[in-house]
Amino acid sequence: MAEQDYVHMPSLEEYSKRFERFFKFKRSDDGILEVRMHTLDSHVRWSYQMHHALSELWTTIGHDTGNELLIFTATGEKWINEVDASSFQDVEQSDDDDQRFNVQIYDTLKVVENFINDIEIPTITAINGRGIHWEMAMMSDITLCTPDFILQDDHFMMQHVPGDGMTLALQNILGIKRGNYMSYLNQGIDAETCLRLGAVNEIVERDEIVERAWEIARTIMKTPRSTRRLTHHVAARPWRELVEQNLRQHVYAEMYSFNLVKSTHEFDKVEYKDDKMADM
Amino acid sequence: MAEQDYVHMPSLEEYSKRFERFFKFKRSDDGILEVRMHTLDSHVRWSYQMHHALSELWTTIGHDTGNELLIFTATGEKWINEVDASSFQDVEQSDDDDQRFNVQIYDTLKVVENFINDIEIPTITAINGRGIHWEMAMMSDITLCTPDFILQDDHFMMQHVPGDGMTLALQNILGIKRGNYMSYLNQGIDAETCLRLGAVNEIVERDEIVERAWEIARTIMKTPRSTRRLTHHVAARPWRELVEQNLRQHVYAEMYSFNLVKSTHEFDKVEYKDDKMADM
Amino acid sequence: MAEQDYVHMPSLEEYSKRFERFFKFKRSDDGILEVRMHTLDSHVRWSYQMHHALSELWTTIGHDTGNELLIFTATGEKWINEVDASSFQDVEQSDDDDQRFNVQIYDTLKVVENFINDIEIPTITAINGRGIHWEMAMMSDITLCTPDFILQDDHFMMQHVPGDGMTLALQNILGIKRGNYMSYLNQGIDAETCLRLGAVNEIVERDEIVERAWEIARTIMKTPRSTRRLTHHVAARPWRELVEQNLRQHVYAEMYSFNLVKSTHEFDKVEYKDDKMADM
Amino acid sequence: MAEQDYVHMPSLEEYSKRFERFFKFKRSDDGILEVRMHTLDSHVRWSYQMHHALSELWTTIGHDTGNELLIFTATGEKWINEVDASSFQDVEQSDDDDQRFNVQIYDTLKVVENFINDIEIPTITAINGRGIHWEMAMMSDITLCTPDFILQDDHFMMQHVPGDGMTLALQNILGIKRGNYMSYLNQGIDAETCLRLGAVNEIVERDEIVERAWEIARTIMKTPRSTRRLTHHVAARPWRELVEQNLRQHVYAEMYSFNLVKSTHEFDKVEYKDDKMADM
Amino acid sequence: MAEQDYVHMPSLEEYSKRFERFFKFKRSDDGILEVRMHTLDSHVRWSYQMHHALSELWTTIGHDTGNELLIFTATGEKWINEVDASSFQDVEQSDDDDQRFNVQIYDTLKVVENFINDIEIPTITAINGRGIHWEMAMMSDITLCTPDFILQDDHFMMQHVPGDGMTLALQNILGIKRGNYMSYLNQGIDAETCLRLGAVNEIVERDEIVERAWEIARTIMKTPRSTRRLTHHVAARPWRELVEQNLRQHVYAEMYSFNLVKSTHEFDKVEYKDDKMADM
Amino acid sequence: MAEQDYVHMPSLEEYSKRFERFFKFKRSDDGILEVRMHTLDSHVRWSYQMHHALSELWTTIGHDTGNELLIFTATGEKWINEVDASSFQDVEQSDDDDQRFNVQIYDTLKVVENFINDIEIPTITAINGRGIHWEMAMMSDITLCTPDFILQDDHFMMQHVPGDGMTLALQNILGIKRGNYMSYLNQGIDAETCLRLGAVNEIVERDEIVERAWEIARTIMKTPRSTRRLTHHVAARPWRELVEQNLRQHVYAEMYSFNLVKSTHEFDKVEYKDDKMADM
């Protein structure tokens, strides 16, 4: 018998506690892990804290080999669509450049890179409503959305370079030209168009979407563990390559410009107006 | 005059004989080569022997500079859709690991790589019905199919990693997300959907599909030889890059898992049920 | 203060004069530059001279940091759809191989590479009618076309390898299989199909298309300069990679074959017949 | 002020405790972190437990933004050069295929990928003697070694495919041909040759090597934090690309063959004989 | 005869005049162009103006198809080794963010990209002494240097991310590990070491170095024009790929950090001390 | 038992006969295959026939799974260093453009691509003297040479673009700058320099070199078959990528120029003079 035990790995119980202010966890006996974003058990309020928590989440659940399949969703009728403006002001009005670097470069890279590099199991995202930061949903193996979902990258309209991975996802899911057009003009496409163009795999009513994710998960779980995991490797390979080749140049560009123009986050500007819907 | 003759190259007559149990050949005076898969002049029965014969076929016809354009099809009402189960049992019940390596790694790589690397002429595949191993059809320059064709990768449902090139093709023809979804859930799309999404170029009735391939071939043959051949180079370049960058990792992953879970080929599980049709 | 002034850069006034026989320029106070191709203020007549002028144009306007956004269009009811046959005969009937190299290799590379490498601002192309050499339109960030536009690469039908960037664009905008099929069979798709498949972003009537481009341009100009420019970097990154990895092998292949088969440019063969429309 | 605190991050004190059986930690006030591998405070005894602990180590210290520079070394007169054979027997004699997958695929990927993907600060490795698994040393930004170090990949001699990253490192540090030759013939090169060929940056006596690493570290720390961190990004970019493009196919290949030939780890076969030194 | 003349291209006489404050030109009848950097006909004084002039130079001479081979050198006993500090202060003390963007992003990209993308003829650089910004020398096809040349990237020591192409060149010419070590520790290597490691091709005394470049040039000119030019394409292909894949992320990273830490250019800090010489 | 036998594969006896005018074969019981180039059992006389035979050889021995390791060498005191001038004249004085295409494009690609793509076993080349076309030797896993070997690419001096794979090999084995310099100036490096720079692995006297190759082969054969073969996959992966990404653009460029300048092969110009030896 080995001379040493393995290093202690955080148990689901332990990390459920650690992340409790950001995520609710539910895991079946065979390892299907449902993670639900929340703020005070209601709609997510976006903040640098949630941004950072997500990047830590991917790593934590990815390193727990007891997790066999990830279902990711959010609370209530929205995806990520409310904001804690004070969180952004804390950083943007501070003189602490180390903190600025941490949120601008480190966290912005890691929220995507950790999802791609640390999660080595099949992933299903159930987008439960409108919102931003759907790049992790798009980079999931399987993506469900509710009928009211709008796919839209509002960086450019908010005066930011669209460098955080959303436009990278659009270019590769919808095609270079559609992605660029939507990004420049802040146009969105609705759930039906997403389905037709291959951005999402199924449209499901809100009260059924998480159960549908579980149904798919249970089907996938009928296959052996090594098959499931290596099939995820095959499924995620295009994203691993795209992220490695592109994300850093995009993030650096966004943050260079953000600072040069002394930008701030003004999320109240985000909107999904009818005249912002692309005809695709 | 050169001091030595060129090394003897197998003539069409010679290799027609060599491959006669697997393929029927027909060649026009100007070099259009039609190859039809068969077993006893009827529907193809899939086996490690046919798998190997295909990889040899690509090399043999690719090296014959008298071939100017390839039309590839199968016999009767099916593509590759019957099985010689005994062929798989021979290997899977044997202790001969060299044979196992040859069919798992060598032949699985070569059936795709030889098609991509050895065929340097325009390729037209006429898929004459349902079946598996359509990756060579998808990687052809032009693809026709009959109205009853279903595009579906059943590896995952059969407990295998979808690593032999079919899911690689799906990801690149239909988009990352559609390909992954179909692969995990064993969902197929019908011929009309294939046409709409760009997976096939034309739908043609079964009794006309080979003649339509010849019609296209004759049109292509009106262009000079170097133009035709280098246009194929341009057409196949994306596949050469994708195969070089991805296929080996996919095949090794599939076979690692196949052996770890002590898998066997149980082709009778394959099915094309209505509830397996994706809504795309 | 610096010991030396910057090197003199050609002003808009200067290069408007230099290019006056090929392009008309109009620039707004905030730097939106409209460039309109013309020949004698009417439809463009394609020639090696226009080919070369375009490659020089991209560099000249790209190097002028006073230009903030490019709108590119042509004159009248056609894109590039008439020909000065004498221009091609001059080269093709000449013994001057240096000139042949300059137009075949240098200019053919540069008309695409300079567009991709030298233009570092948002680009909108308004395709005002039928014609060839739409590769720069397709590689623009945003593409508008008139209802009568046909997307078609006629190289193969004219006995040339489709190596100048158009088929490269088709493979990446429409998918590998659609692009190859259109190229081999000289099939086109109409404006509506282009819109549906994501090849163009909007269809606009001819008398409104340039004004629509200006309207989009003015929207984009509301965003800060560094954001606009780095967003273009993000938008054009896939093209920079594709062009770097592919264009030279395609162009060399085209020109090798062109010379081997003693080809000439016979533009009167180009046609947009109804039976040349792909059903996609 | 933000509505939520950041999620709790493990402190150095906490993870020093967690990893205490594998690593000793020392951190200066300005964030230079020294990590020393050990077993019972003496020479490292290699095991699947240490293998796993390393992959967790990279992630843990990489996620702590209080770490500014990593110095990595081992205890006593050896790098990783003793073995806990029982650890490998536990897995290799077990029927638990999930455990086999975890150590063969997951841990083997992660010990390299986590080093490359999770460590975002300058890295200095002080190789304190002979041993295996120097791939993380070679992929560090700066590498010091003692005069008795031998660079050698013994996979092939031990009947394994050299797929875990060491031969990948050799091919890229020493050149394709030198790396392959060393790998096939189990030849090593000594410290002087490593220095001459650019595999290590300095040779330092054993009792001075860690202090020399600290000296370099203190020099690097004179530069601002964002400069140091982004310089590491530049330094590690070639490794990120190489690992993304190659590691998975190499690891799968190694483990496919390991299982096919029913291999076991027999580390007592490893040797550094004089006739195993390459003349380079 | 063609209906239109080619657009006017600046003649050598014209651009000699345009660039006269930065470069001296000499061209042989067969097209060997010697360009010598200077300031007031003496040692180059580095400035944003010279930086910009170089990027324009590459484009201007690259577009003149009358140039057949480039010899590039500087004046007197130094490469680029004196500074016009006021030039940097103008920008760094100004509030004009457009100017800041132009010099930080546009010019820093273009001084390398235009060299790689616009020069399509064989290139020989004769480095006539110590200095910075030797990346264009290293990316030349053939590189000569004087015995007192030191290869050193001082970005990191000056608190900047080494993102402008010099460390990219070091990593690829000297190997990843040597390049990173030199960059972090501001170590240089002398001419002899450069020759031994393959960074330069010949060491030539200062008063003979330009004539030696001409001698090589005349040898190269004995080969036909298309051969010379396409051989340059082959020679420069690795640089085209490296620059396309890496430069933008490096430059953005450098400039992000430059602004974040409110850096300035303090060139008087640069030094080539004996203790800064790497032992390689 | 399977319903069909495998397709007949040419036996060693059969292909020994087929290739007897070009190669002598010897195979050990465990599958070490020695192939020796010859012409009339003496020094190789280079010709389009030998060129073509080599490309066929790689495929033939690669497809025979009875071959386990390749030793490749030539006859007498020379590698490929005599010429059958009449062979080249046959093609160059002929009007048959199909034949011209076959030798210029098809065979030139395939002599390299078939070596890289078809040989899936460890490869050892024993270069037995001076000569050209050493690219397959350089792309072997292990390379031995005699003390009189000179590594030199004479394409440019012979007025050809160095596009057939030799300069590609030089750039990657010796570094970009050394490879380009040698290629432009037709400089060679001797065996000792090859060894020091990593281009060859061992220098062995001519009468011992083949036996040394067998000795290495027998060492490699002690390892299991799947390990040996997958280790070759790892060893050859960098070449597969380099060839896929570069060879076609290089070959097309060479042949475009060859035809444009109406070049011919004048092998009597090749020389290895003392003043052609690079000082590296």
Coordinates of N, CA and C in Angstrom, one line a residue, chain D residues 165-236:
Chain D
G165 N 5.3 14.6 -21.8 CA 5.8 16.0 -21.9 C 7.3 16.1 -21.9
M166 N 8.0 15.1 -21.4 CA 9.5 15.2 -21.4 C 10.1 15.2 -22.8
T167 N 9.7 14.3 -23.6 CA 10.2 14.3 -25.0 C 9.7 15.5 -25.8
L168 N 8.5 15.9 -25.5 CA 8.0 17.2 -26.1 C 8.9 18.3 -25.7
A169 N 9.3 18.4 -24.5 CA 10.3 19.4 -24.1 C 11.6 19.3 -24.8
L170 N 12.1 18.0 -24.8 CA 13.4 17.8 -25.5 C 13.4 18.3 -26.9
Q171 N 12.3 17.9 -27.6 CA 12.2 18.2 -29.1 C 12.3 19.7 -29.2
N172 N 11.7 20.5 -28.3 CA 11.6 21.9 -28.5 C 12.8 22.7 -27.9
I173 N 13.5 22.1 -26.9 CA 14.6 22.8 -26.3 C 15.9 22.4 -27.0
L174 N 16.1 21.1 -27.4 CA 17.3 20.6 -28.0 C 17.2 20.5 -29.5
G175 N 16.0 20.6 -30.0 CA 15.9 20.3 -31.4 C 15.2 18.9 -31.6
I176 N 14.5 18.8 -32.7 CA 13.7 17.6 -33.0 C 14.6 16.4 -33.0
K177 N 15.8 16.5 -33.7 CA 16.6 15.3 -33.9 C 17.3 14.9 -32.6
R178 N 17.8 15.8 -31.9 CA 18.5 15.4 -30.6 C 17.5 14.8 -29.6
G179 N 16.3 15.5 -29.6 CA 15.3 15.0 -28.6 C 14.9 13.5 -28.9
N180 N 14.6 13.3 -30.2 CA 14.2 11.9 -30.6 C 15.3 10.9 -30.3
Y181 N 16.5 11.2 -30.7 CA 17.6 10.3 -30.5 C 17.8 9.9 -29.0
M182 N 17.8 10.9 -28.1 CA 17.9 10.7 -26.7 C 16.8 9.8 -26.2
S183 N 15.6 10.1 -26.7 CA 14.4 9.3 -26.2 C 14.4 7.9 -26.6
Y184 N 14.7 7.6 -27.9 CA 14.8 6.2 -28.4 C 15.9 5.4 -27.7
L185 N 17.0 6.1 -27.4 CA 18.2 5.3 -27.0 C 18.5 5.5 -25.5
N186 N 17.6 6.2 -24.8 CA 17.7 6.4 -23.4 C 19.0 7.1 -23.0
Q187 N 19.4 8.0 -23.9 CA 20.7 8.6 -23.6 C 20.4 9.9 -22.8
G188 N 21.4 10.3 -22.0 CA 21.3 11.5 -21.3 C 22.4 12.5 -21.7
I189 N 22.2 13.7 -21.2 CA 23.3 14.7 -21.4 C 23.5 15.3 -20.0
D190 N 24.8 15.6 -19.8 CA 25.1 16.1 -18.4 C 24.9 17.6 -18.4
A191 N 25.1 18.2 -17.2 CA 24.8 19.6 -16.9 C 25.5 20.5 -17.9
E192 N 26.8 20.3 -18.1 CA 27.5 21.2 -19.0 C 27.0 21.2 -20.4
T193 N 26.6 20.0 -20.9 CA 26.0 19.9 -22.2 C 24.6 20.6 -22.2
C194 N 23.9 20.4 -21.1 CA 22.6 21.1 -21.0 C 22.8 22.7 -21.1
L195 N 23.8 23.2 -20.5 CA 24.0 24.6 -20.5 C 24.4 25.0 -21.9
R196 N 25.3 24.3 -22.5 CA 25.8 24.6 -23.9 C 24.7 24.6 -24.9
L197 N 23.8 23.6 -24.7 CA 22.7 23.5 -25.7 C 21.4 24.3 -25.3
G198 N 21.5 25.0 -24.2 CA 20.4 25.9 -23.9 C 19.2 25.2 -23.1
A199 N 19.5 24.1 -22.6 CA 18.4 23.4 -21.8 C 18.3 23.9 -20.4
V200 N 19.4 24.4 -19.8 CA 19.4 25.1 -18.5 C 20.1 26.4 -18.7
N201 N 19.9 27.3 -17.7 CA 20.4 28.6 -17.8 C 21.7 28.8 -17.0
E202 N 21.8 28.1 -15.9 CA 23.0 28.2 -15.1 C 23.2 26.9 -14.4
I203 N 24.5 26.6 -14.2 CA 24.9 25.4 -13.3 C 25.4 26.0 -12.0
V204 N 24.8 25.6 -10.9 CA 25.2 26.1 -9.6 C 25.4 25.0 -8.7
E205 N 26.4 25.1 -7.8 CA 26.7 24.0 -6.8 C 25.5 23.9 -5.9
R206 N 25.3 22.6 -5.4 CA 24.1 22.3 -4.7 C 23.8 23.2 -3.5
D207 N 24.8 23.5 -2.8 CA 24.6 24.3 -1.5 C 24.3 25.7 -1.8
E208 N 24.4 26.1 -3.1 CA 24.2 27.6 -3.4 C 23.0 27.8 -4.3
I209 N 22.5 26.7 -4.8 CA 21.5 26.8 -5.9 C 20.2 27.5 -5.5
V210 N 19.7 27.2 -4.3 CA 18.5 27.8 -3.9 C 18.7 29.3 -3.7
E211 N 19.8 29.6 -3.1 CA 20.1 31.0 -2.8 C 20.3 31.8 -4.1
R212 N 20.9 31.1 -5.1 CA 21.0 31.8 -6.4 C 19.6 32.0 -7.0
A213 N 18.7 31.1 -6.8 CA 17.3 31.3 -7.3 C 16.7 32.5 -6.6
W214 N 16.9 32.6 -5.3 CA 16.4 33.8 -4.6 C 17.0 35.1 -5.1
E215 N 18.3 35.0 -5.4 CA 19.0 36.2 -5.9 C 18.3 36.7 -7.2
I216 N 18.1 35.7 -8.1 CA 17.5 36.1 -9.4 C 16.1 36.6 -9.1
A217 N 15.4 35.9 -8.2 CA 14.0 36.3 -7.9 C 14.0 37.8 -7.4
R218 N 14.9 38.1 -6.5 CA 14.9 39.5 -6.0 C 15.2 40.5 -7.1
T219 N 16.0 40.1 -8.1 CA 16.2 41.0 -9.2 C 14.9 41.2 -10.0
I220 N 14.3 40.1 -10.3 CA 13.0 40.2 -11.0 C 12.0 41.0 -10.3
M221 N 12.0 40.9 -9.0 CA 11.0 41.6 -8.2 C 11.1 43.1 -8.2
K222 N 12.2 43.6 -8.7 CA 12.4 45.1 -8.8 C 11.5 45.7 -9.9
T223 N 10.9 44.9 -10.7 CA 10.1 45.4 -11.8 C 8.6 45.4 -11.4
P224 N 7.8 46.3 -11.9 CA 6.4 46.3 -11.4 C 5.7 45.0 -11.6
R225 N 4.7 44.8 -10.8 CA 3.9 43.6 -10.8 C 3.3 43.2 -12.2
S226 N 2.6 44.2 -12.8 CA 2.0 43.9 -14.1 C 3.1 43.5 -15.2
T227 N 4.2 44.2 -15.1 CA 5.3 43.9 -16.0 C 5.8 42.5 -15.8
R228 N 6.0 42.1 -14.6 CA 6.5 40.8 -14.3 C 5.6 39.7 -14.7
R229 N 4.3 39.9 -14.5 CA 3.3 38.9 -14.8 C 3.1 38.8 -16.3
L230 N 3.0 39.9 -17.0 CA 2.8 39.8 -18.4 C 4.1 39.4 -19.1
T231 N 5.2 39.6 -18.6 CA 6.5 39.1 -19.1 C 6.4 37.5 -19.0
H232 N 5.9 37.1 -17.9 CA 5.7 35.6 -17.8 C 4.8 35.1 -18.9
H233 N 3.7 35.9 -19.2 CA 2.8 35.5 -20.2 C 3.6 35.3 -21.6
V234 N 4.4 36.3 -21.8 CA 5.3 36.2 -23.1 C 6.2 35.0 -23.0
A235 N 6.8 34.8 -21.9 CA 7.8 33.7 -21.7 C 7.2 32.4 -21.9
A236 N 6.0 32.2 -21.4 CA 5.3 30.9 -21.4 C 4.5 30.7 -22.6

